[in-house]
Coordinates of C-alpha atoms in Angstrom, one line a residue:
M1 CA -23.8 -18.3 -12.3
K2 CA -24.0 -14.7 -11.1
R3 CA -21.8 -13.3 -8.2
V4 CA -23.3 -10.8 -5.9
F5 CA -21.8 -8.9 -3.3
Y6 CA -22.1 -5.5 -1.5
S7 CA -20.2 -3.8 1.0
S8 CA -21.0 -0.7 3.2
I9 CA -18.6 2.5 2.1
I10 CA -17.7 4.9 4.9
V11 CA -17.7 8.5 3.9
L12 CA -14.7 10.3 4.9
I13 CA -14.7 13.9 6.4
L14 CA -11.3 15.0 7.2
S15 CA -10.0 17.7 9.3
I16 CA -9.4 21.1 7.8
S17 CA -7.0 22.6 10.5
S18 CA -4.1 22.1 8.3
I19 CA -5.6 24.2 5.3
A20 CA -4.3 27.5 6.4
Q21 CA -0.8 26.5 5.7
V22 CA -1.5 24.9 2.1
A23 CA -1.1 27.1 -1.0
S24 CA -4.2 27.1 -3.4
E25 CA -2.8 27.7 -6.9
L26 CA -3.3 26.2 -10.2
R27 CA 0.0 25.2 -11.8
G28 CA -0.5 23.6 -14.9
V29 CA 1.1 22.4 -18.1
W30 CA -0.3 21.6 -21.7
I31 CA 1.1 18.4 -23.1
T32 CA 1.1 18.5 -27.1
N33 CA 1.6 15.8 -29.8
V34 CA 3.1 18.7 -32.1
D35 CA 6.8 19.8 -31.6
S36 CA 6.9 17.2 -28.8
N37 CA 7.5 13.4 -28.4
I38 CA 6.1 12.8 -24.6
L39 CA 3.0 11.0 -25.8
L40 CA 5.0 8.6 -28.2
S41 CA 6.6 6.6 -25.3
D42 CA 5.2 5.1 -22.2
Q43 CA 8.6 5.6 -20.6
D44 CA 8.7 9.2 -21.6
I45 CA 5.3 10.1 -20.1
A46 CA 6.3 8.4 -16.9
K47 CA 9.6 10.3 -16.7
G48 CA 7.6 13.7 -17.8
M49 CA 5.1 13.1 -14.8
D50 CA 7.8 12.5 -12.3
Y51 CA 9.8 15.9 -13.3
L52 CA 6.5 17.9 -13.4
S53 CA 5.6 16.5 -9.9
S54 CA 8.8 17.3 -8.8
I55 CA 8.7 20.9 -9.5
G56 CA 5.3 21.6 -8.1
I57 CA 2.9 21.0 -11.3
N58 CA -0.5 19.9 -10.0
I59 CA -2.6 19.7 -13.2
I60 CA -1.8 18.9 -16.8
F61 CA -3.8 19.5 -19.9
P62 CA -3.1 16.8 -22.4
V63 CA -4.3 17.3 -26.2
M64 CA -6.7 14.5 -27.0
W65 CA -8.2 15.9 -30.1
N66 CA -6.0 17.3 -32.8
G67 CA -5.9 17.3 -36.7
G68 CA -9.2 15.4 -36.8
Y69 CA -8.2 12.5 -34.6
T70 CA -8.5 11.6 -31.1
L71 CA -5.3 10.6 -29.1
Y72 CA -7.3 7.8 -27.2
P73 CA -9.0 4.8 -28.9
S74 CA -12.3 6.3 -30.0
G75 CA -15.2 4.1 -30.7
I76 CA -16.9 7.2 -32.0
M77 CA -14.3 8.0 -34.4
K78 CA -13.9 4.2 -35.6
N79 CA -17.5 3.9 -36.1
T80 CA -18.1 7.2 -37.8
F81 CA -14.7 7.7 -39.7
S82 CA -13.0 4.3 -39.5
K83 CA -10.1 6.4 -37.7
P84 CA -9.9 5.3 -34.1
I85 CA -6.8 7.3 -33.2
W86 CA -3.9 9.4 -34.1
P87 CA -1.9 7.0 -36.6
T88 CA 1.2 7.8 -35.1
V89 CA 0.3 6.4 -31.7
S90 CA -1.9 3.3 -33.2
G91 CA -1.7 0.5 -31.3
R92 CA -1.3 2.4 -27.6
D93 CA -3.5 4.4 -25.6
P94 CA -1.5 7.7 -24.5
L95 CA -4.6 8.8 -22.2
E96 CA -4.6 5.8 -20.2
R97 CA -0.9 6.0 -19.6
L98 CA -1.0 9.4 -18.7
L99 CA -3.9 8.9 -16.3
I100 CA -1.7 6.1 -14.4
E101 CA 1.5 8.0 -14.3
A102 CA -0.1 11.3 -13.6
H103 CA -2.5 10.0 -10.8
R104 CA 0.6 8.2 -9.4
V105 CA 2.3 11.4 -8.5
G106 CA -1.0 13.3 -7.5
I107 CA -1.4 15.4 -10.7
E108 CA -5.0 16.1 -12.0
V109 CA -5.7 15.1 -15.8
V110 CA -8.0 17.5 -17.7
P111 CA -8.1 16.4 -21.5
W112 CA -7.7 19.3 -24.0
M113 CA -9.9 19.3 -26.9
E114 CA -7.4 21.3 -28.9
Y115 CA -8.7 21.4 -32.5
G116 CA -12.3 22.1 -31.2
F117 CA -14.5 22.9 -34.2
A118 CA -11.6 22.9 -36.7
S119 CA -11.6 19.8 -38.9
S120 CA -8.1 19.9 -40.5
Y121 CA -5.5 22.2 -41.3
S122 CA -5.0 23.0 -45.1
Q123 CA -6.7 19.7 -46.2
N124 CA -10.0 21.3 -47.6
G125 CA -11.9 19.9 -44.6
G126 CA -9.9 16.5 -44.3
H127 CA -11.9 13.1 -43.6
I128 CA -14.5 14.6 -41.4
I129 CA -15.9 17.3 -44.2
A130 CA -15.4 14.7 -46.8
K131 CA -17.9 12.4 -45.3
Y132 CA -20.2 15.0 -43.9
P133 CA -20.1 18.2 -46.2
S134 CA -23.0 19.9 -44.6
W135 CA -20.8 20.0 -41.3
A136 CA -18.5 22.7 -43.1
A137 CA -18.7 26.3 -42.1
K138 CA -19.0 28.6 -44.8
D139 CA -18.1 32.2 -45.5
N140 CA -20.3 34.9 -46.9
K141 CA -19.4 33.8 -50.5
G142 CA -20.2 30.1 -49.9
N143 CA -16.7 28.9 -49.4
L144 CA -15.3 26.7 -46.9
L145 CA -14.4 28.7 -44.0
V146 CA -10.5 28.6 -43.7
K147 CA -8.5 31.1 -41.3
N148 CA -4.8 30.9 -40.7
G149 CA -4.6 27.6 -42.4
F150 CA -7.5 25.9 -40.2
D151 CA -10.4 24.3 -41.9
W152 CA -13.7 24.8 -40.0
M153 CA -16.6 22.8 -39.0
N154 CA -19.9 25.0 -38.3
G155 CA -20.1 25.0 -34.6
I156 CA -23.7 26.2 -34.8
N157 CA -24.8 23.2 -36.6
P158 CA -26.5 20.9 -34.1
Q159 CA -24.8 17.8 -35.7
V160 CA -21.5 19.3 -35.3
Q161 CA -22.2 20.2 -31.4
N162 CA -23.6 16.6 -30.9
F163 CA -20.4 15.3 -32.4
M164 CA -18.1 17.4 -30.2
I165 CA -20.0 16.6 -27.0
S166 CA -20.0 12.9 -27.7
L167 CA -16.2 13.0 -27.9
C168 CA -16.1 14.8 -24.5
T169 CA -18.5 12.4 -22.9
E170 CA -16.8 9.4 -24.5
I171 CA -13.6 10.4 -22.5
I172 CA -15.4 11.0 -19.4
D173 CA -17.3 7.5 -19.5
S174 CA -14.5 5.6 -20.4
Y175 CA -11.5 7.1 -18.3
D176 CA -11.2 8.3 -14.6
V177 CA -10.5 11.7 -16.0
D178 CA -10.7 15.0 -13.9
G179 CA -12.3 17.2 -16.3
I180 CA -12.5 18.7 -20.0
Q181 CA -10.8 22.0 -21.5
G182 CA -11.9 23.8 -24.6
D183 CA -9.7 26.5 -26.0
D184 CA -9.4 29.1 -28.7
R185 CA -11.4 26.8 -31.2
L186 CA -13.8 25.3 -28.6
P187 CA -16.4 26.7 -28.9
A188 CA -15.3 29.2 -31.5
M189 CA -16.2 30.5 -35.3
P190 CA -14.1 32.7 -37.1
I191 CA -16.2 36.0 -37.5
E192 CA -16.2 35.3 -41.4
G193 CA -18.5 32.1 -40.8
G194 CA -22.4 31.5 -40.3
Y195 CA -23.2 31.6 -43.8
D196 CA -23.7 27.9 -44.3
S197 CA -27.4 26.6 -45.1
T198 CA -28.0 25.1 -41.7
T199 CA -26.9 28.6 -39.7
V200 CA -29.0 30.4 -42.3
A201 CA -31.8 28.5 -41.7
I202 CA -31.8 28.8 -38.1
Y203 CA -31.4 32.7 -38.2
K204 CA -34.2 33.2 -40.6
A205 CA -36.6 30.8 -38.2
E206 CA -35.8 33.4 -35.5
H207 CA -35.9 36.5 -37.6
N208 CA -39.1 36.4 -39.4
G209 CA -37.7 34.5 -42.4
N210 CA -34.7 37.5 -42.9
N211 CA -31.3 36.3 -44.1
P212 CA -28.4 37.2 -41.9
P213 CA -26.5 40.4 -42.8
Q214 CA -23.7 40.2 -45.1
D215 CA -21.6 42.4 -43.1
I216 CA -19.6 39.9 -40.7
G217 CA -19.1 42.7 -38.2
N218 CA -22.8 43.4 -37.7
L219 CA -23.1 43.6 -33.9
D220 CA -26.2 42.1 -33.5
W221 CA -25.2 39.1 -36.0
M222 CA -22.0 38.7 -34.0
Q223 CA -23.9 38.4 -30.7
W224 CA -26.4 35.9 -32.2
R225 CA -23.6 33.8 -33.4
A226 CA -21.7 34.0 -30.2
D227 CA -24.9 33.1 -28.3
K228 CA -25.2 30.1 -30.1
L229 CA -21.6 29.1 -29.4
S230 CA -22.3 30.0 -25.7
G231 CA -25.5 27.8 -25.7
F232 CA -23.2 24.9 -27.0
F233 CA -20.9 25.4 -24.1
Q234 CA -23.8 25.3 -21.5
R235 CA -24.8 21.9 -23.1
L236 CA -21.4 20.8 -22.7
R237 CA -21.3 21.7 -19.2
D238 CA -24.6 19.9 -18.5
S239 CA -23.5 16.9 -20.2
I240 CA -20.4 17.0 -18.0
K241 CA -21.8 17.8 -14.6
T242 CA -24.6 15.3 -15.0
R243 CA -22.0 12.6 -15.0
S244 CA -20.3 14.3 -12.1
K245 CA -20.3 17.4 -10.2
D246 CA -16.6 17.1 -9.5
L247 CA -15.5 17.3 -13.3
L248 CA -14.1 20.3 -14.2
L249 CA -15.0 22.4 -17.1
S250 CA -11.9 24.6 -18.2
S251 CA -11.5 27.1 -21.0
A252 CA -8.4 28.4 -22.5
P253 CA -9.7 30.9 -25.3
S254 CA -8.0 33.8 -27.0
N255 CA -7.8 37.1 -24.9
Y256 CA -11.1 39.0 -24.6
P257 CA -12.2 41.2 -26.3
W258 CA -10.0 39.9 -29.1
G259 CA -11.2 36.4 -29.0
Y260 CA -14.6 37.8 -29.3
Q261 CA -14.1 40.2 -32.2
N262 CA -12.5 37.6 -34.3
Y263 CA -13.7 34.2 -33.1
L264 CA -16.9 35.2 -31.4
Q265 CA -15.9 33.7 -28.0
D266 CA -17.7 35.5 -25.5
S267 CA -15.6 34.2 -22.4
K268 CA -16.6 37.0 -20.2
T269 CA -20.1 35.8 -20.4
W270 CA -19.1 32.0 -20.1
L271 CA -17.3 33.1 -16.8
E272 CA -19.7 35.3 -15.4
N273 CA -22.7 33.1 -16.0
G274 CA -21.1 30.3 -14.8
I275 CA -20.7 28.0 -17.7
I276 CA -17.0 27.4 -17.0
D277 CA -15.1 26.6 -13.8
N278 CA -12.2 28.2 -14.7
L279 CA -10.7 30.6 -17.3
I280 CA -7.1 30.4 -18.7
P281 CA -6.8 33.1 -21.5
Q282 CA -3.9 32.5 -23.8
I283 CA -1.8 35.7 -22.8
Y284 CA 1.1 34.7 -25.1
R285 CA 3.6 37.6 -25.4
Y286 CA 7.4 37.7 -25.9
D287 CA 8.5 40.3 -23.5
Y288 CA 7.4 41.5 -19.8
S289 CA 5.9 44.9 -20.8
S290 CA 3.4 43.3 -23.3
Y291 CA 2.6 40.7 -20.9
Q292 CA 2.1 43.0 -18.1
Y293 CA -0.4 45.1 -20.3
E294 CA -2.5 42.2 -21.7
L295 CA -2.8 40.5 -18.2
Q296 CA -4.1 43.7 -16.7
K297 CA -6.3 44.3 -19.7
S298 CA -7.9 40.6 -19.5
L299 CA -8.5 41.1 -15.8
S300 CA -10.2 44.5 -16.4
Y301 CA -13.1 42.6 -18.1
I302 CA -13.6 40.1 -15.0
S303 CA -15.7 41.1 -12.2
D304 CA -14.3 40.9 -8.8
S305 CA -16.3 37.9 -7.8
K306 CA -15.0 35.8 -10.6
K307 CA -11.2 37.0 -10.4
N308 CA -10.6 33.9 -8.2
L309 CA -11.5 31.6 -11.3
F310 CA -8.9 33.3 -13.5
F311 CA -5.8 32.0 -14.1
S312 CA -3.0 33.0 -17.1
G313 CA -1.8 31.0 -19.9
I314 CA 2.0 31.5 -20.6
L315 CA 3.8 30.9 -23.9
A316 CA 6.9 28.8 -22.8
K317 CA 7.9 27.5 -26.4
V318 CA 6.9 27.7 -30.0
G319 CA 8.9 26.6 -32.8
S320 CA 12.7 27.7 -31.8
Y321 CA 11.5 30.0 -29.1
V322 CA 11.6 28.9 -25.6
I323 CA 11.1 31.3 -22.8
D324 CA 14.2 32.4 -20.7
T325 CA 14.1 32.5 -17.0
T326 CA 14.1 36.0 -16.4
F327 CA 11.1 36.7 -18.4
L328 CA 9.6 33.4 -17.0
S329 CA 10.0 34.7 -13.6
Q330 CA 8.7 38.3 -14.0
S331 CA 5.5 36.6 -15.8
V332 CA 4.7 34.4 -12.8
Q333 CA 5.6 37.3 -10.4
E334 CA 3.3 39.6 -12.2
N335 CA 0.4 37.3 -11.8
R336 CA 1.1 37.1 -8.1
N337 CA 1.4 41.1 -8.0
N338 CA -2.2 41.0 -9.7
N339 CA -3.6 38.2 -7.3
V340 CA -3.8 35.8 -9.8
K341 CA -3.1 32.4 -8.1
G342 CA -2.0 30.4 -11.0
E343 CA -0.8 29.7 -14.7
T344 CA -0.5 27.2 -17.4
Y345 CA 2.6 26.9 -19.5
F346 CA 2.4 26.2 -23.3
F347 CA 3.8 23.7 -23.2
Y348 CA 5.7 20.8 -21.8
E349 CA 9.1 21.0 -23.3
G350 CA 9.0 24.9 -22.5
I351 CA 9.3 23.8 -18.9
A352 CA 11.2 20.6 -19.2
N353 CA 13.6 22.0 -21.6
A354 CA 16.8 20.6 -22.2
S355 CA 18.5 22.1 -19.3
K356 CA 15.4 22.1 -17.1
A357 CA 16.4 25.9 -16.1
N358 CA 12.6 27.0 -16.3
G359 CA 11.1 24.1 -14.4
D360 CA 14.1 24.4 -11.9
L361 CA 13.1 28.1 -11.5
L362 CA 9.6 27.6 -10.7
R363 CA 10.3 24.6 -8.1
S364 CA 13.1 27.0 -6.3
K365 CA 11.2 30.3 -6.3
F366 CA 7.5 29.8 -6.8
Y367 CA 6.4 26.4 -6.2
R368 CA 8.4 25.4 -3.2
Q369 CA 5.6 24.2 -1.4
Q370 CA 2.7 21.8 -2.6
A371 CA -0.6 23.6 -3.6
L372 CA -4.3 22.4 -3.5
L373 CA -6.0 23.2 -6.8
P374 CA -8.5 25.9 -6.4
H375 CA -11.6 24.4 -7.8
R376 CA -11.3 21.5 -5.3
N377 CA -12.4 24.2 -2.5
G378 CA -9.5 22.9 0.0
M379 CA -9.8 19.3 -1.0
L380 CA -7.0 17.1 -2.3
W381 CA -8.8 15.3 -5.2
R382 CA -5.7 13.3 -6.4
P383 CA -3.5 12.1 -3.5
K384 CA -0.3 10.3 -4.6
A385 CA -0.4 6.5 -5.0
T386 CA 0.5 4.0 -2.5
I387 CA 3.3 1.9 -3.9
V388 CA 4.8 -1.3 -2.1
N389 CA 8.0 -2.5 -3.6
E390 CA 8.9 -6.1 -3.8
D391 CA 11.8 -5.8 -1.2
E392 CA 9.8 -4.2 1.6
D393 CA 10.1 -6.8 4.1
S394 CA 8.1 -5.3 6.9
I395 CA 4.8 -5.6 4.9
V396 CA 6.0 -8.2 2.0
T397 CA 6.1 -11.9 2.9
R398 CA 8.1 -14.4 0.3
N399 CA 7.7 -18.1 0.5
G400 CA 9.7 -20.5 -1.5
N401 CA 12.9 -20.0 -3.8
W402 CA 13.0 -16.2 -5.0
I403 CA 16.3 -15.0 -6.7
K404 CA 16.8 -11.0 -6.2
E405 CA 17.7 -9.9 -9.8
S406 CA 19.3 -6.6 -9.6
S407 CA 22.3 -6.7 -12.4
T408 CA 20.4 -5.5 -15.0
A409 CA 18.1 -3.2 -13.0
I410 CA 15.0 -4.3 -14.9
G411 CA 12.4 -3.4 -12.6
Y412 CA 10.8 -0.6 -10.7
K413 CA 13.4 1.2 -8.5
P414 CA 15.0 -1.1 -9.9
N415 CA 15.2 -4.7 -8.8
V416 CA 12.8 -7.8 -9.3
Y417 CA 12.4 -11.1 -7.6
L418 CA 12.3 -14.3 -9.7
A419 CA 10.9 -17.5 -9.1
S420 CA 10.8 -20.7 -11.4
D421 CA 8.2 -23.5 -11.6
S422 CA 10.5 -25.9 -9.7
S423 CA 8.9 -25.8 -6.6
Y424 CA 6.0 -23.7 -5.1
A425 CA 6.8 -20.0 -4.5
S426 CA 4.6 -17.0 -3.4
I427 CA 4.7 -13.4 -2.5
T428 CA 2.0 -11.4 -0.6
Y429 CA 1.9 -7.9 -0.6
S430 CA 0.2 -6.0 2.4
V431 CA -0.5 -2.3 2.0
N432 CA -1.3 0.6 4.7
V433 CA -4.3 1.7 3.0
P434 CA -4.6 5.3 3.5
Y435 CA -8.5 5.9 3.1
S436 CA -11.7 3.5 3.0
A437 CA -12.3 3.6 -0.6
W438 CA -12.2 2.0 -4.1
Y439 CA -8.9 1.8 -5.6
N440 CA -7.4 0.6 -9.0
V441 CA -4.7 -1.9 -8.3
Y442 CA -1.8 -2.1 -10.6
A443 CA 1.3 -4.5 -10.8
Y444 CA 4.5 -3.2 -12.4
V445 CA 6.1 -5.5 -15.3
Q446 CA 9.3 -5.1 -17.1
N447 CA 9.0 -8.3 -19.1
S448 CA 11.3 -10.6 -20.2
S449 CA 11.0 -13.8 -22.7
V450 CA 12.1 -16.0 -19.8
C451 CA 8.9 -15.1 -17.9
T452 CA 5.4 -16.6 -17.9
N453 CA 2.6 -15.3 -20.3
K454 CA 0.1 -16.0 -17.4
A455 CA 1.3 -14.6 -14.2
P456 CA -1.5 -15.2 -11.3
Y457 CA -2.2 -12.5 -9.3
T458 CA -5.0 -12.9 -6.5
I459 CA -6.4 -9.5 -5.2
Y460 CA -8.3 -9.4 -2.1
S461 CA -11.1 -7.4 -1.1
Q462 CA -12.8 -7.0 2.5
S463 CA -14.7 -10.2 1.9
D464 CA -13.9 -11.7 -1.5
S465 CA -10.8 -12.3 -4.1
V466 CA -10.5 -12.4 -7.7
K467 CA -7.6 -13.9 -9.8
K468 CA -6.1 -11.9 -12.6
Y469 CA -3.3 -12.7 -15.1
L470 CA -0.5 -10.6 -16.5
D471 CA 1.6 -11.5 -19.4
Q472 CA 5.2 -11.0 -18.1
S473 CA 6.7 -12.3 -21.3
N474 CA 5.9 -9.8 -24.1
V475 CA 8.8 -7.0 -24.0
N476 CA 6.6 -4.5 -25.7
Y477 CA 4.1 -4.8 -22.6
K478 CA 6.0 -2.9 -19.6
G479 CA 5.1 -0.7 -16.8
W480 CA 2.2 -0.3 -14.6
Q481 CA -0.6 -3.0 -15.7
K482 CA -4.1 -2.7 -14.2
L483 CA -5.2 -5.6 -12.6
T484 CA -8.7 -4.7 -11.1
E485 CA -10.6 -2.2 -8.8
V486 CA -11.4 -3.2 -5.3
Y487 CA -12.8 -1.5 -2.0
L488 CA -10.4 -1.5 0.7
Q489 CA -10.8 -0.4 4.3
K490 CA -8.3 2.0 5.9
G491 CA -5.5 0.3 7.6
K492 CA -3.0 -2.6 7.1
R493 CA -4.4 -5.1 4.6
K494 CA -3.5 -8.0 2.5
V495 CA -4.1 -7.0 -1.2
I496 CA -2.1 -9.2 -3.6
K497 CA -0.6 -12.5 -3.8
L498 CA 1.3 -13.7 -6.7
D499 CA 2.6 -17.4 -7.1
N500 CA 3.9 -19.7 -9.8
E501 CA 1.0 -22.2 -10.2
G502 CA 0.4 -23.0 -13.6
I503 CA 3.0 -20.6 -15.0
G504 CA 4.4 -23.3 -17.4
S505 CA 7.2 -25.5 -17.8
G506 CA 10.7 -23.8 -17.7
K507 CA 8.9 -20.3 -17.1
Y508 CA 9.5 -17.8 -14.4
I509 CA 7.5 -15.2 -12.5
A510 CA 8.6 -11.8 -11.7
A511 CA 7.6 -10.1 -8.5
D512 CA 7.9 -6.3 -8.8
A513 CA 6.0 -3.3 -7.2
I514 CA 2.2 -3.0 -6.7
M515 CA 0.2 0.3 -6.8
L516 CA -3.1 1.5 -5.5
I517 CA -4.4 4.7 -7.0
L518 CA -7.6 6.2 -5.5
D519 CA -10.6 5.6 -7.9
R520 CA -12.7 9.0 -8.1
K521 CA -15.2 7.6 -10.1
L522 CA -16.4 5.0 -7.6
S523 CA -15.1 7.1 -4.6
P524 CA -16.0 10.9 -5.1
E525 CA -17.2 11.0 -1.4
V526 CA -13.5 10.7 0.0
Q527 CA -12.3 14.0 1.0
I528 CA -8.6 14.8 1.5
T529 CA -8.0 18.3 2.8
D530 CA -4.4 18.3 3.1
V531 CA -1.5 17.8 0.5
Q532 CA -0.2 15.2 2.8
G533 CA -3.2 13.3 2.8
K534 CA -4.0 13.2 6.5
S535 CA -7.1 12.3 7.6
E536 CA -9.4 11.2 10.2
E537 CA -12.7 9.0 9.5
N538 CA -16.3 9.7 10.6
N539 CA -19.5 8.1 9.8
I540 CA -21.6 10.7 8.2
L541 CA -24.7 9.6 6.9
P542 CA -26.6 10.6 3.5
E543 CA -29.6 12.9 3.9
T544 CA -31.4 11.2 1.0
I545 CA -31.6 8.1 -0.8
S546 CA -29.6 8.1 -4.1
L547 CA -28.7 5.8 -6.9
T548 CA -25.8 6.6 -8.9
Q549 CA -25.1 5.5 -12.5
N550 CA -23.3 2.2 -12.7
Y551 CA -19.6 2.0 -13.3
P552 CA -18.4 1.2 -15.9
N553 CA -20.9 1.7 -18.4
P554 CA -21.2 0.3 -20.9
F555 CA -20.0 -2.7 -19.3
N556 CA -18.7 -6.4 -20.2
P557 CA -19.5 -8.5 -18.3
S558 CA -19.8 -7.0 -14.8
T559 CA -20.4 -3.5 -13.4
T560 CA -20.9 -2.0 -9.8
I561 CA -23.7 -0.2 -8.5
N562 CA -23.5 2.4 -5.7
F563 CA -26.6 3.6 -3.8
S564 CA -26.9 5.4 -0.3
L565 CA -29.5 5.1 2.4
P566 CA -30.3 7.7 5.1
L567 CA -31.8 5.0 7.3
S568 CA -31.4 1.5 7.9
Q569 CA -34.5 -0.2 6.1
K570 CA -35.6 -2.8 3.8
T571 CA -34.1 -2.6 0.4
V572 CA -34.7 -4.4 -2.9
L573 CA -32.3 -3.9 -6.0
K574 CA -33.5 -5.8 -9.1
V575 CA -32.4 -5.9 -12.6
Y576 CA -35.2 -5.8 -15.8
D577 CA -35.0 -5.8 -19.3
L578 CA -36.7 -3.2 -21.4
L579 CA -39.7 -5.4 -21.5
G580 CA -40.0 -5.3 -17.6
R581 CA -39.0 -8.6 -17.3
E582 CA -37.2 -9.3 -14.0
I583 CA -33.3 -10.5 -14.7
A584 CA -31.9 -10.7 -11.4
T585 CA -32.5 -9.8 -7.8
L586 CA -29.4 -8.2 -6.4
I587 CA -30.5 -7.2 -3.0
D588 CA -33.6 -8.0 -0.9
G589 CA -33.3 -7.3 2.9
I590 CA -32.6 -5.0 5.6
L591 CA -29.3 -2.9 5.2
P592 CA -27.3 -0.4 7.2
A593 CA -27.6 3.4 6.5
G594 CA -24.9 4.7 4.6
Q595 CA -23.0 4.2 1.3
N596 CA -23.7 0.8 -0.1
S597 CA -22.3 -1.1 -3.3
V598 CA -23.3 -4.3 -5.5
K599 CA -21.6 -5.7 -8.1
F600 CA -23.6 -7.2 -11.2
D601 CA -22.4 -10.0 -13.2
A602 CA -24.3 -10.2 -16.6
S603 CA -22.1 -13.0 -18.2
G604 CA -25.1 -14.9 -19.3
L605 CA -27.0 -12.1 -20.9
A606 CA -26.9 -10.8 -24.3
S607 CA -25.9 -7.2 -25.1
G608 CA -28.4 -4.5 -24.7
I609 CA -30.1 -1.8 -22.9
Y610 CA -31.1 -2.8 -19.2
L611 CA -32.9 -1.4 -16.4
Y612 CA -31.8 -1.6 -12.4
Q613 CA -34.3 -0.3 -9.9
L614 CA -33.9 0.4 -6.2
R615 CA -36.8 0.1 -3.8
T616 CA -36.9 1.5 -0.4
G617 CA -40.1 2.1 1.5
S618 CA -42.1 4.4 -0.9
S619 CA -39.0 5.3 -3.0
V620 CA -38.3 3.9 -6.3
I621 CA -35.4 5.0 -8.4
T622 CA -34.7 3.5 -11.9
R623 CA -31.5 4.0 -13.9
K624 CA -30.3 2.4 -17.3
M625 CA -27.3 0.8 -18.2
S626 CA -25.7 -0.9 -21.4
L627 CA -24.2 -4.2 -21.5
L628 CA -21.8 -4.4 -24.8
K629 CA -20.2 -7.6 -25.6

């Protein structure tokens, strides 16, 4: 039985009167999996995001591609190389946990594709080149291109380019991230490269059959290869922006012109031609005078109209070196002296060092006030989560026999309530919903063997409810766990009920905090122009008919389709298979103007590609969606 519903979505436009008092700065940190343990523990990730938020950081760049491995479970890597994730974190999803904990505290997350076109380090190309030898970059002697220990893929090879774009879009399609970042290896090619058969064939086809110059520093040859890499970056941008204009394409290359002269990174062109949304060159120096010189030299290549997109990369730690507070303060102050409105630190441990001296300095001297990210044009994209604890009696109602467990501090800040199966007990959470929008709904679980493995949570939307079950017995299954996504209107709303029906004889349920995080994939139209999230709502009608990509996609078994109407009118939304046979009618009637949403349940259908088509008057819009069971 297909379950169909739709709800009108109010577009939020918020007052901008308070923007003048809010700083606009990029305050970033790179998160690594080398010389760092933060990604190895869900608890460390949560503590790390709490600390970064407390010192004013508003964006992180976590490594998601390193050493020929992803740091998220990748279907592409699993199907192509039988290596779905970096082995050290197998069985976990660091990206999922980072997104929960960072978005909880209002920090944007832009996955960083650190290895870029490198395939391995001193491993003769590793498992990638072993399977696809034609992907290898070659020097002018026909050898595998190796520089500073890194083994390189050929970034001009269309197959390699498609592979890297597929990894980036896999992340975007699978997670509610805030963008993608390339660095000194994406896109890049050591100047010694370009002599593999694929690149030579492309060059000859464009140069009347002539071979490329043997002189690796030939200026035309350098520019030709650099242009091919720039073309890749434009393709990556197009792939990202097609999915959402709100996704950031960030670049953290080597300093220009050194990066161009050694790795064919034409970052000046990327910025000036609008390929990237910001530029964060790696101005990694160990003393103030060197930093000052490199910063000003880097700025000299940037036009005045683009300098607002320029931020600096500061080296905070490498090996045993940790930047001291004096040099850190000098570097940030030098940025402000040159009207550079932000920086990103390499890497987390250099800011959250043992004494916390560096982070505390930033909080007390430079980041005292919260800041909106410059690329959001005065909008707060990631407001902090709304959290309701189980003991907030003004909005939480408990019925039945509940025991407050606080002696072991096992819950979120830090208590829980327990109820057995002896008699009926329930707890209902109401929430002061800050904006009319889609939310991801979470429950906090800190499990115990005495608890049930099927705790029943009922989640309420405006006109419907759904029941989800969480395992509260597995001690390895801790922290915030997602229940579902739901559309909620602004105001005080009943959102969740947890009860003890069917939990099992002799078992307990644990009632802890619940959380709402704004879902930006489903609610990109919600505009918040204040770091405190102050808002006022107005009904702003869309100017044109639009039909957005369903989410999630691929899906199993249900997905949500959003569309907008400028006028109240007769509307038909249907689903077809690829042969044109009608599968379902989701809507057939007169709808009000505004944003609309419908859920499609494909439980009875086979895996495959389906079409969904919106008809309104003379307008017909059709899109594809993928059911994957």
